[in-house]
mmCIF file of C-alpha atoms in Angstrom:
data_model
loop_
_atom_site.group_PDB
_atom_site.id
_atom_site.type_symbol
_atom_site.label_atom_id
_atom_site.label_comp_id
_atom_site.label_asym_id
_atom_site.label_seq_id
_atom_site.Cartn_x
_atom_site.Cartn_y
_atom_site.Cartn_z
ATOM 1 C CA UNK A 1 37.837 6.476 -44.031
ATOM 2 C CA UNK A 2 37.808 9.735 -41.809
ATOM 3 C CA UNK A 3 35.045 9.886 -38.829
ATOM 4 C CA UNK A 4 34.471 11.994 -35.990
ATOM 5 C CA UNK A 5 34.139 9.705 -33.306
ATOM 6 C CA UNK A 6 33.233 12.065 -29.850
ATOM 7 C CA UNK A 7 34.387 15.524 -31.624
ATOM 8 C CA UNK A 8 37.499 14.090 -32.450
ATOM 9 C CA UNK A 9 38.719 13.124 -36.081
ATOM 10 C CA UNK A 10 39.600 9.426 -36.410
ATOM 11 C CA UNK A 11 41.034 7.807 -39.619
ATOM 12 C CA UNK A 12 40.006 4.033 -39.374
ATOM 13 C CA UNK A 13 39.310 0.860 -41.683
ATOM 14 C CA UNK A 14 35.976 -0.375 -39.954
ATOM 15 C CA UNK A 15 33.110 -0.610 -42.567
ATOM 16 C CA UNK A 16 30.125 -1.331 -39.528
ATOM 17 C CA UNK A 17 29.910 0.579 -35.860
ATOM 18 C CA UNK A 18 30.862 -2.556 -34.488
ATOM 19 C CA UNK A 19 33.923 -2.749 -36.281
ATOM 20 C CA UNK A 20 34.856 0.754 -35.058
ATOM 21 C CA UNK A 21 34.131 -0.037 -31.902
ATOM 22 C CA UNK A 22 37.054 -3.334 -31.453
ATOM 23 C CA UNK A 23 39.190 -0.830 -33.778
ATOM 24 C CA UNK A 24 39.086 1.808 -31.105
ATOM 25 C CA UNK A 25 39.621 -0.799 -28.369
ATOM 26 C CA UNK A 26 35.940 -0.200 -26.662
ATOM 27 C CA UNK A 27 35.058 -4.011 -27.537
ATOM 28 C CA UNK A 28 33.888 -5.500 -24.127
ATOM 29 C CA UNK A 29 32.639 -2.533 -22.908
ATOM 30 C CA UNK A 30 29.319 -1.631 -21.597
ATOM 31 C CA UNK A 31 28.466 1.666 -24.169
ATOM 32 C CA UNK A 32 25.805 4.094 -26.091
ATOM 33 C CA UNK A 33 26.655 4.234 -29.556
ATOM 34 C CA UNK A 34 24.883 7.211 -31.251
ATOM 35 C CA UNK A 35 25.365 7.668 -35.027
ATOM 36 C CA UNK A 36 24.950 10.925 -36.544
ATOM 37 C CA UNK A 37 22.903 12.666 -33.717
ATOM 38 C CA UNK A 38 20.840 8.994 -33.617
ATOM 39 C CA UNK A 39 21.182 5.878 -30.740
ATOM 40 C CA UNK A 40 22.013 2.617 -32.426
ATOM 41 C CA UNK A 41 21.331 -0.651 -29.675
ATOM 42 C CA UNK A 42 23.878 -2.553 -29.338
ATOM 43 C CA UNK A 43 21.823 -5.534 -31.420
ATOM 44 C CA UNK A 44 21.699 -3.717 -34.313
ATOM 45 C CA UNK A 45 25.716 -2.657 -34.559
ATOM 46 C CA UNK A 46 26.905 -5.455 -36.570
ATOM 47 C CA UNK A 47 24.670 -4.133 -39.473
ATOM 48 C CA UNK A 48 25.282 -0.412 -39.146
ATOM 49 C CA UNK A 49 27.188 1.000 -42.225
ATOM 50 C CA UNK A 50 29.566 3.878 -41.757
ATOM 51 C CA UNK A 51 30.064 6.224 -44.426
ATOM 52 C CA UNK A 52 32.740 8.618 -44.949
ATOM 53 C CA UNK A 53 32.309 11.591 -42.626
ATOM 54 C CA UNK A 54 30.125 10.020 -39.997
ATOM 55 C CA UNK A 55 29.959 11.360 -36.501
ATOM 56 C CA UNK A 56 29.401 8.960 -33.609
ATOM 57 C CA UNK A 57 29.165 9.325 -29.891
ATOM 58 C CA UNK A 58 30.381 6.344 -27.247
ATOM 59 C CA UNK A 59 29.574 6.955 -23.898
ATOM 60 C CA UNK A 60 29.969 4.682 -20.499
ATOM 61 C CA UNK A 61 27.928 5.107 -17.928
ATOM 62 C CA UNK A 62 29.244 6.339 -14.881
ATOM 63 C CA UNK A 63 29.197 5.465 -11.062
ATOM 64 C CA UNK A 64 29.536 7.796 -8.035
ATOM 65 C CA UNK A 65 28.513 7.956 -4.727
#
């Protein structure tokens, strides 16, 4: 299925957010998911469906100094 996973087009097999996220390697990670313009915790991933066309943000927090 083709999603747009921070403004770039990915073509993956995940069927749940979670999925997506060990497909894309983030798995371990401390990341915001956001699906379709909307935050999704990270408790609720494993039951997040993605369809055909979705767009999702990950972001990592950042440190500076």
């Amino acid at each position: 299925m083709k999603v747009v996973v921070n403004d770039t087009a990915h073509e993956v097999s995940a069927k749940t957010l979670a999925a997506l996220i060990d497909e894309l390697g983030y798995s371990g990670a401390r990341i915001a998911t956001a699906l379709n313009g909307r935050f999704v915790p990270k408790a609720t991933r494993n039951e997040t469906p993605l369809e055909e066309g979705a767009q999702i943000e990950i972001v990592a927090p950042m440190q500076g100094g």
